Coordinates of C-alpha atoms in Angstrom, one line a residue:
X1 CA -13.9 -20.5 -43.8
X2 CA -13.2 -16.7 -43.6
X3 CA -11.5 -15.7 -40.3
X4 CA -14.3 -13.1 -39.7
X5 CA -16.6 -16.0 -38.9
X6 CA -14.7 -16.7 -35.7
X7 CA -14.7 -14.8 -32.4
X8 CA -12.3 -14.9 -29.5
X9 CA -13.4 -15.6 -25.9
X10 CA -10.9 -14.4 -23.2
X11 CA -10.6 -14.6 -19.5
X12 CA -7.8 -13.1 -17.3
X13 CA -6.2 -14.3 -14.1
X14 CA -4.5 -11.4 -12.5
X15 CA -2.1 -11.9 -9.6
X16 CA -1.4 -8.9 -7.4
X17 CA 1.1 -9.0 -4.6
X18 CA -0.4 -7.2 -1.6
X19 CA 1.4 -4.3 0.1
X20 CA 2.0 -5.9 3.4
X21 CA 5.3 -5.7 5.3
X22 CA 5.3 -9.4 6.1
X23 CA 4.3 -12.5 4.3
X24 CA 0.9 -14.2 4.3
X25 CA 1.6 -16.8 7.0
X26 CA 4.9 -15.7 8.7
X27 CA 6.8 -12.6 9.6
X28 CA 9.4 -12.7 6.8
X29 CA 9.9 -9.4 4.9
X30 CA 8.1 -8.9 1.6
X31 CA 10.6 -6.2 0.5
X32 CA 11.6 -6.5 -3.1
X33 CA 15.3 -6.7 -4.2
X34 CA 17.0 -8.4 -1.3
X35 CA 19.9 -10.8 -1.7
X36 CA 18.5 -14.2 -2.8
X37 CA 17.2 -16.4 0.1
X38 CA 17.6 -13.7 2.8
X39 CA 13.8 -13.0 3.4
X40 CA 13.1 -16.5 4.6
X41 CA 12.5 -18.4 7.9
X42 CA 11.8 -21.9 9.1
X43 CA 8.1 -21.3 8.5
X44 CA 8.7 -20.2 4.9
X45 CA 11.0 -23.2 4.4
X46 CA 8.4 -25.6 5.7
X47 CA 10.5 -27.1 8.5
X48 CA 8.7 -29.8 10.5
X49 CA 6.6 -28.6 13.3
X50 CA 6.2 -25.0 12.0
X51 CA 2.7 -23.6 11.6
X52 CA 1.2 -20.8 9.5
X53 CA -0.4 -17.7 11.2
X54 CA -2.6 -15.6 8.9
X55 CA -1.6 -12.0 8.2
X56 CA -4.7 -9.9 9.0
X57 CA -3.7 -7.0 6.9
X58 CA -3.7 -9.2 3.8
X59 CA -7.3 -10.0 4.5
X60 CA -8.2 -6.4 5.0
X61 CA -6.6 -5.4 1.6
X62 CA -8.4 -8.2 -0.2
X63 CA -11.7 -7.1 1.3
X64 CA -10.9 -3.5 0.4
X65 CA -10.3 -4.4 -3.3
X66 CA -13.4 -6.7 -3.4
X67 CA -15.7 -4.0 -2.1
X68 CA -14.3 -1.5 -4.6
X69 CA -15.1 -3.9 -7.4
X70 CA -18.6 -4.6 -6.2
X71 CA -17.8 -8.1 -5.0
X72 CA -19.8 -10.0 -2.4
X73 CA -17.6 -10.5 0.7
X74 CA -18.0 -13.9 2.2
X75 CA -18.2 -13.7 5.9
X76 CA -16.6 -17.1 6.1
X77 CA -13.8 -18.2 3.8
X78 CA -11.3 -21.1 4.0
X79 CA -7.8 -21.8 2.9
X80 CA -7.0 -24.9 0.9
X81 CA -3.9 -26.8 0.1
X82 CA -3.2 -26.8 -3.6
X83 CA -0.9 -29.8 -4.1
X84 CA 1.8 -29.8 -6.8
X85 CA 5.5 -30.3 -6.9
X86 CA 7.8 -27.6 -8.1
X87 CA 11.3 -26.6 -6.9
X88 CA 10.3 -23.1 -5.7
X89 CA 7.5 -24.5 -3.6
X90 CA 9.1 -25.7 -0.4
X91 CA 6.0 -27.3 1.2
X92 CA 5.1 -29.3 -1.9
X93 CA 1.7 -27.4 -1.9
X94 CA 0.5 -23.9 -2.1
X95 CA -1.9 -22.4 0.4
X96 CA -4.7 -20.9 -1.6
X97 CA -8.5 -20.4 -1.5
X98 CA -10.6 -22.7 -3.7
X99 CA -14.0 -23.7 -2.4
X100 CA -14.9 -20.6 -0.6
X101 CA -12.9 -17.5 -1.6
X102 CA -12.9 -14.2 0.3
X103 CA -14.6 -12.3 -2.5
X104 CA -17.2 -13.6 -5.1
X105 CA -18.6 -11.9 -8.2
X106 CA -18.0 -8.2 -8.9
X107 CA -16.9 -6.5 -12.1
X108 CA -14.1 -4.4 -13.6
X109 CA -15.4 -1.3 -15.4
X110 CA -13.6 -0.5 -18.7
X111 CA -14.1 1.8 -21.6
X112 CA -13.7 0.5 -25.1
X113 CA -14.6 2.6 -28.2
X114 CA -16.3 5.1 -25.9
X115 CA -18.6 2.5 -24.4
X116 CA -18.5 1.4 -20.8
X117 CA -18.4 -2.3 -20.3
X118 CA -18.4 -4.3 -17.0
X119 CA -16.0 -7.2 -17.1
X120 CA -17.6 -9.7 -14.8
X121 CA -15.5 -11.4 -12.1
X122 CA -15.8 -14.9 -10.9
X123 CA -13.9 -14.3 -7.7
X124 CA -11.0 -12.7 -5.9
X125 CA -9.1 -15.1 -3.6
X126 CA -6.1 -15.0 -1.3
X127 CA -3.1 -17.2 -1.8
X128 CA 0.7 -17.2 -1.2
X129 CA 3.2 -16.6 -3.9
X130 CA 5.8 -19.2 -4.9
X131 CA 9.5 -18.6 -5.1
X132 CA 11.4 -17.7 -8.2
X133 CA 13.4 -20.1 -10.5
X134 CA 16.4 -18.6 -12.3
X135 CA 17.4 -20.3 -15.4
X136 CA 19.5 -17.8 -17.2
X137 CA 22.7 -17.7 -15.1
X138 CA 24.2 -20.9 -16.4
X139 CA 23.4 -23.8 -18.7
X140 CA 23.8 -26.6 -16.1
X141 CA 21.7 -25.4 -13.1
X142 CA 18.4 -23.8 -12.2
X143 CA 18.8 -21.6 -9.1
X144 CA 16.0 -21.0 -6.6
X145 CA 15.3 -17.7 -4.8
X146 CA 12.7 -18.1 -2.1
X147 CA 12.5 -14.5 -1.1
X148 CA 9.2 -14.2 -2.9
X149 CA 7.7 -17.4 -1.6
X150 CA 4.9 -16.8 0.9
X151 CA 4.3 -13.2 -0.3
X152 CA 0.5 -12.6 0.0
X153 CA -1.4 -12.4 -3.3
X154 CA -4.9 -11.8 -4.5
X155 CA -5.9 -13.6 -7.7
X156 CA -8.5 -11.7 -9.6
X157 CA -10.3 -14.1 -11.9
X158 CA -12.6 -12.8 -14.6
X159 CA -15.3 -14.7 -16.3
X160 CA -14.6 -15.6 -20.0
X161 CA -16.4 -12.4 -21.2
X162 CA -13.6 -10.4 -22.8
X163 CA -13.9 -10.3 -26.6
X164 CA -10.7 -8.7 -27.9
X165 CA -7.1 -8.0 -27.1
X166 CA -8.0 -4.3 -26.6
X167 CA -10.6 -5.2 -24.0
X168 CA -8.0 -7.3 -22.2
X169 CA -5.5 -4.5 -22.3
X170 CA -8.0 -2.0 -20.8
X171 CA -9.1 -4.5 -18.2
X172 CA -5.5 -5.1 -16.9
X173 CA -4.7 -1.4 -17.1
X174 CA -7.8 -0.6 -15.0
X175 CA -6.9 -3.2 -12.4
X176 CA -3.4 -1.8 -12.2
X177 CA -4.8 1.8 -11.8
X178 CA -7.3 0.6 -9.1
X179 CA -4.9 -1.4 -7.0
X180 CA -2.3 1.4 -7.0
X181 CA -4.9 3.9 -6.0
X182 CA -6.2 1.8 -3.2
X183 CA -2.7 1.0 -1.9
X184 CA -3.4 -2.7 -2.3
X185 CA -0.5 -3.4 -4.7
X186 CA 2.3 -1.2 -6.2
X187 CA 1.4 -2.6 -9.7
X188 CA 5.0 -2.8 -10.8
X189 CA 4.8 -5.4 -13.4
X190 CA 8.5 -5.2 -14.2
X191 CA 9.2 -6.4 -10.7
X192 CA 6.6 -9.2 -10.9
X193 CA 4.3 -7.7 -8.2
X194 CA 1.4 -7.7 -10.8
X195 CA 1.3 -10.6 -13.2
X196 CA -1.3 -11.8 -15.7
X197 CA -2.3 -15.1 -17.2
X198 CA -4.6 -15.0 -20.3
X199 CA -7.0 -17.9 -21.2
X200 CA -7.9 -17.6 -24.9
X201 CA -10.2 -19.7 -27.1
X202 CA -11.8 -19.1 -30.5
X203 CA -15.2 -20.3 -31.7
X204 CA -17.5 -19.8 -34.7
X205 CA -19.7 -16.7 -34.3
X206 CA -23.1 -17.5 -32.9
X207 CA -21.9 -20.6 -31.0
X208 CA -22.3 -20.7 -27.2
X209 CA -19.9 -23.5 -26.5
X210 CA -16.4 -22.4 -25.7
X211 CA -13.6 -23.5 -27.9
X212 CA -10.4 -25.4 -26.7
X213 CA -8.5 -22.9 -24.7
X214 CA -4.8 -22.1 -24.4
X215 CA -3.3 -20.3 -21.4
X216 CA -0.5 -17.8 -21.9
X217 CA 1.4 -17.5 -18.6
X218 CA 3.1 -14.7 -16.6
X219 CA 2.6 -11.7 -18.9
X220 CA 4.6 -8.9 -17.4
X221 CA 3.3 -5.8 -19.0
X222 CA -0.1 -4.4 -20.1
X223 CA 1.2 -4.0 -23.6
X224 CA 2.4 -7.6 -23.8
X225 CA -1.0 -8.8 -22.7
X226 CA -2.4 -7.2 -25.8
X227 CA 0.4 -8.5 -28.0
X228 CA 0.2 -12.1 -26.8
X229 CA -3.6 -12.3 -27.1
X230 CA -3.5 -10.7 -30.6
X231 CA -0.9 -13.4 -31.7
X232 CA -2.9 -16.2 -30.1
X233 CA -6.2 -15.1 -31.7
X234 CA -4.6 -15.1 -35.1
X235 CA -2.9 -18.4 -34.5
X236 CA -6.0 -20.2 -33.2
X237 CA -8.2 -18.7 -36.0
X238 CA -5.6 -19.8 -38.5
X239 CA -5.7 -23.4 -37.2
X240 CA -9.5 -23.6 -37.2
X241 CA -9.9 -22.0 -40.6
X242 CA -7.6 -24.6 -42.2
X243 CA -9.3 -27.5 -40.4
X244 CA -6.5 -28.2 -37.9
X245 CA -6.9 -29.2 -34.3
X246 CA -6.4 -26.8 -31.4
X247 CA -4.6 -28.4 -28.5
X248 CA -5.1 -27.3 -24.9
X249 CA -1.8 -25.9 -24.0
X250 CA 0.1 -23.7 -21.6
X251 CA 2.2 -21.3 -23.6
X252 CA 5.0 -18.8 -23.1
X253 CA 5.1 -15.3 -24.7
X254 CA 8.4 -14.0 -26.2
X255 CA 8.4 -10.2 -26.0
X256 CA 11.3 -9.9 -28.4
X257 CA 9.5 -11.7 -31.3
X258 CA 5.9 -11.1 -30.3
X259 CA 5.1 -14.8 -30.5
X260 CA 4.1 -17.6 -28.2
X261 CA 5.4 -21.1 -27.9
X262 CA 4.2 -24.2 -26.1
X263 CA 5.4 -25.0 -22.6
X264 CA 3.3 -28.1 -22.0
X265 CA 0.2 -29.7 -23.5
X266 CA -2.7 -30.5 -21.2
X267 CA -4.6 -33.7 -21.9
X268 CA -6.8 -33.1 -18.9
X269 CA -7.3 -30.5 -16.3
X270 CA -4.8 -30.4 -13.5
X271 CA -5.7 -32.4 -10.4
X272 CA -4.4 -30.4 -7.5
X273 CA -6.2 -32.5 -4.9
X274 CA -7.5 -29.5 -3.0
X275 CA -8.5 -30.0 0.6
X276 CA -9.0 -27.5 3.5
X277 CA -5.7 -26.7 5.2
X278 CA -5.9 -28.4 8.6
X279 CA -3.5 -25.8 10.2
X280 CA -5.6 -22.8 9.4
X281 CA -9.1 -22.1 10.8
X282 CA -11.8 -20.5 8.6
X283 CA -11.4 -16.8 8.1
X284 CA -14.3 -15.0 9.8
X285 CA -15.1 -11.4 8.7
X286 CA -17.8 -9.6 10.7
X287 CA -20.4 -7.3 9.2
X288 CA -18.9 -4.5 11.3
X289 CA -15.5 -5.0 9.7
X290 CA -16.9 -5.1 6.2
X291 CA -18.9 -1.9 6.9
X292 CA -15.9 -0.1 8.3
X293 CA -13.8 -0.9 5.3
X294 CA -16.6 0.1 2.9
X295 CA -17.0 3.4 4.7
X296 CA -13.3 4.2 4.3
X297 CA -13.4 3.8 0.5
X298 CA -12.8 6.8 -1.8
X299 CA -14.2 7.1 -5.4
X300 CA -12.1 5.0 -7.8
X301 CA -9.9 6.6 -10.5
X302 CA -12.4 6.1 -13.3
X303 CA -15.1 7.8 -11.2
X304 CA -12.8 10.7 -10.5
X305 CA -11.9 11.0 -14.1
X306 CA -15.5 11.1 -15.1
X307 CA -16.2 13.9 -12.6
X308 CA -13.1 15.8 -13.7
X309 CA -14.4 15.9 -17.2
X310 CA -18.1 16.6 -16.5
X311 CA -17.9 18.9 -13.5
X312 CA -14.5 20.6 -13.7
X313 CA -14.3 20.6 -17.6
X314 CA -10.8 19.1 -17.6
X315 CA -10.0 17.8 -21.1
X316 CA -10.3 14.0 -21.3
X317 CA -6.7 13.3 -22.1
X318 CA -5.5 15.4 -19.1
X319 CA -8.0 13.7 -16.8
X320 CA -6.8 10.3 -17.9
X321 CA -3.1 11.2 -17.2
X322 CA -3.9 12.5 -13.8
X323 CA -6.0 9.5 -12.9
X324 CA -3.2 7.2 -13.8
X325 CA -1.2 8.4 -10.7
X326 CA -2.5 8.4 -7.2
X327 CA -0.3 11.3 -6.1
X328 CA -1.6 13.5 -9.0
X329 CA -5.2 12.5 -8.1
X330 CA -4.7 13.6 -4.5
X331 CA -3.1 16.9 -5.6
X332 CA -6.1 17.6 -7.8
X333 CA -8.7 16.6 -5.3
X334 CA -7.0 18.8 -2.6
X335 CA -6.1 21.6 -5.1
X336 CA -9.7 22.2 -6.2
X337 CA -10.5 23.1 -2.6
X338 CA -8.1 26.0 -2.9
X339 CA -8.4 27.3 -6.5
X340 CA -11.3 27.5 -8.9
X341 CA -8.9 27.5 -11.9
X342 CA -9.4 23.8 -12.5
X343 CA -8.1 23.5 -16.0
X344 CA -4.9 25.5 -15.1
X345 CA -4.5 23.2 -12.1
X346 CA -4.7 20.1 -14.4
X347 CA -2.2 21.7 -16.9
X348 CA 0.3 22.1 -14.1
X349 CA -0.2 18.5 -12.9
X350 CA 0.3 16.9 -16.3
X351 CA 3.1 19.2 -17.3
X352 CA 5.8 20.5 -14.9
X353 CA 4.7 18.5 -11.9
X354 CA 4.6 15.2 -13.8
X355 CA 7.9 15.9 -15.4
X356 CA 9.5 16.7 -12.0
X357 CA 8.2 13.5 -10.5
X358 CA 9.5 11.5 -13.5
X359 CA 12.9 13.0 -13.1
X360 CA 12.9 12.5 -9.3
X361 CA 11.7 8.9 -9.7
X362 CA 9.5 9.3 -6.6
X363 CA 6.9 11.5 -5.1
X364 CA 8.3 14.8 -3.8
X365 CA 6.9 15.9 -0.4
X366 CA 7.7 19.5 -1.3
X367 CA 4.9 19.4 -3.9
X368 CA 1.8 20.5 -2.1
X369 CA -1.8 21.3 -3.2
X370 CA -1.3 24.9 -2.0
X371 CA 1.8 25.5 -4.1
X372 CA 0.3 24.0 -7.3
X373 CA -2.9 26.0 -6.7
X374 CA -0.9 29.2 -6.4
X375 CA 0.8 28.5 -9.7
X376 CA -2.5 27.8 -11.4
X377 CA -3.9 31.1 -10.2
X378 CA -0.8 32.9 -11.3
X379 CA -0.9 31.6 -14.9
X380 CA -4.6 31.3 -15.5
X381 CA -5.1 35.1 -15.2
X382 CA -2.1 35.9 -17.4
X383 CA -0.1 37.4 -14.5
X384 CA 2.9 35.3 -15.7
X385 CA 3.3 33.3 -18.9
X386 CA 3.0 29.6 -18.3
X387 CA 6.4 28.8 -19.9
X388 CA 8.1 31.4 -17.7
X389 CA 6.4 30.2 -14.6
X390 CA 7.3 26.6 -15.4
X391 CA 11.0 27.4 -16.1
X392 CA 11.7 29.9 -13.3
X393 CA 8.9 30.1 -10.7
X394 CA 8.2 26.4 -10.2
X395 CA 11.7 25.6 -9.2
X396 CA 11.8 28.5 -6.8
X397 CA 8.4 27.6 -5.3
X398 CA 9.7 24.0 -4.7
X399 CA 13.0 25.2 -3.2
X400 CA 11.8 28.1 -1.0
X401 CA 8.3 27.1 -0.2
X402 CA 7.0 30.6 -1.1
X403 CA 3.8 31.0 -3.0
X404 CA 4.0 31.6 -6.7
X405 CA 3.0 35.3 -6.7
X406 CA 5.6 36.2 -4.1
X407 CA 8.3 34.5 -6.2
X408 CA 7.0 36.2 -9.4
X409 CA 7.3 39.6 -7.8
X410 CA 10.7 38.9 -6.3
X411 CA 12.0 37.8 -9.7
X412 CA 10.3 40.7 -11.5
X413 CA 8.4 38.4 -13.8
X414 CA 4.9 39.9 -13.6
X415 CA 3.5 40.4 -17.1
X416 CA 2.5 43.9 -18.1
X417 CA -0.1 45.2 -20.5
X418 CA 1.0 48.8 -20.1
X419 CA 0.8 50.1 -23.7
X420 CA 3.7 52.5 -23.2
X421 CA 6.1 49.7 -22.0
X422 CA 4.8 47.3 -24.6
X423 CA 5.3 49.9 -27.4
X424 CA 8.9 50.3 -26.4
X425 CA 9.6 46.6 -26.9
X426 CA 7.5 46.5 -30.1
X427 CA 9.2 49.5 -31.7
X428 CA 12.6 48.0 -30.9
X429 CA 11.7 44.7 -32.6
X430 CA 10.0 46.3 -35.6
X431 CA 12.9 48.6 -36.2
X432 CA 15.4 45.7 -36.1
X433 CA 13.5 43.7 -38.7
X434 CA 12.7 46.0 -41.7
X435 CA 12.8 43.2 -44.3
X436 CA 10.3 41.2 -42.4
X437 CA 8.1 44.3 -42.0
X438 CA 8.1 44.6 -45.8
X439 CA 7.2 41.0 -46.2
X440 CA 4.3 41.3 -43.8
X441 CA 3.0 44.3 -45.6
X442 CA 3.2 42.4 -48.9
X443 CA 0.9 39.7 -47.6
X444 CA 2.8 37.4 -45.2
X445 CA 0.4 38.0 -42.4
X446 CA 1.6 34.9 -40.5
X447 CA 4.9 36.8 -39.7
X448 CA 3.0 38.4 -36.8
X449 CA 4.0 35.4 -34.8
X450 CA 7.6 36.0 -35.5
X451 CA 7.4 39.6 -34.2
X452 CA 5.4 38.4 -31.1
X453 CA 8.1 35.9 -30.3
X454 CA 10.8 38.5 -30.5
X455 CA 8.8 40.8 -28.3
X456 CA 8.4 38.0 -25.8
X457 CA 12.1 37.3 -25.9
X458 CA 13.1 40.9 -25.5
X459 CA 10.7 41.4 -22.6
X460 CA 12.0 38.2 -20.9
X461 CA 8.5 36.9 -20.8
X462 CA 7.0 40.0 -19.1
X463 CA 5.0 41.2 -22.1
X464 CA 1.3 40.4 -21.9
X465 CA 1.2 38.6 -25.3
X466 CA -2.5 39.1 -26.0
X467 CA -2.1 42.9 -25.6
X468 CA 1.3 42.8 -27.4
X469 CA -0.1 41.0 -30.5
X470 CA -2.9 43.5 -30.8
X471 CA -0.4 46.4 -30.7
X472 CA 2.0 44.7 -33.1
X473 CA -0.8 44.1 -35.7
X474 CA -1.9 47.7 -35.3
X475 CA 1.6 49.1 -36.0
X476 CA 2.4 46.7 -38.9
X477 CA -0.9 47.7 -40.6
X478 CA -0.2 51.4 -40.6

């Protein structure tokens, strides 16, 4: 049967480590990158007689995310014990939420082929992370690092409503953008603070029953989610189209080869023997707390992006770049209160500012909305050429704290449209290039750009190029 007669059905389980300073049920540090087994305690190691105490900030962050995604916040939720044995799980069970999660329903808004789609959520629940098994430092041993064990997570579980690898890519990218913007999670997939499992099945088009699913575990980049799902869709479709059986499996993705391989085959669903954790009381969230968190929420990045395009006429690509970075969003939102040159402001943010931040590797407190607004005002009116301002004025503004116009005047970089001054530069350039003048007059009209470039170079960027090009054309046509 042709492969086009099959359709994929995909659901994502996205694990996001919450930005709390301590773990979900004890005071151990959640800082990334410590020496193995240094961010641990007797509670984390499940010593007899130790008891968990819930981190209130983790609940706050989960509710904040849930409200932002339109979830119903359950005023009462409970923690359950999810029982399974694994070396990096000291207690022999994971504390999670099963029967009554903190958030139910909701949706993730994505844009695919210009159309907005709401990816429905089943739930968002709280749970603790497991430790980390290290297999690649020797052939004979698996080493365990428990620094991560107990770190608070939210698991964002979609319904099986995603229909392509591209949709899955957009869904995870949107989640990463939102959790970063809200300050819920840093979204650093390379450090494991945001991870994704993909459940994939294939069925004949028109059928309503789901096919046998496979689960690809621990995908560590947005790009790899798309690659892994694409591979699995092709593999499953190939099996079905040749009459072979699809086995329910957990699979691993190899980023080097772009392929998946079986980790284990599931004959039946896992029996985790969930039951309410007897050491933790129900989590009670008042209407007043929910209302307070709701009132503190700001518009989400995709909402800001839409407004930037429709109200401030920022090009879509620039708006998308800005809305990928919380720091840039804040600079834009504050900058538009200072300047009306919105497009110039956006150009500065996606150009010199973003490059500076990339080189610094962190946000730079010297970059303020006022400074960037002054640069936007300087270049939008043609007072100084953008390239000159980026190369010479921007570093000075960062270093001295002066506004852009003050720096431009001090460095004598203000552009001039004085025809007498321009004519001096133009005459010098034309006289130095007689052969090119002849070529222009024989029909090579595109050489005007060459003359303009030389005038710009001779004037050290001070020539108003619109006026200069007009004068150059006038002189060459005589």
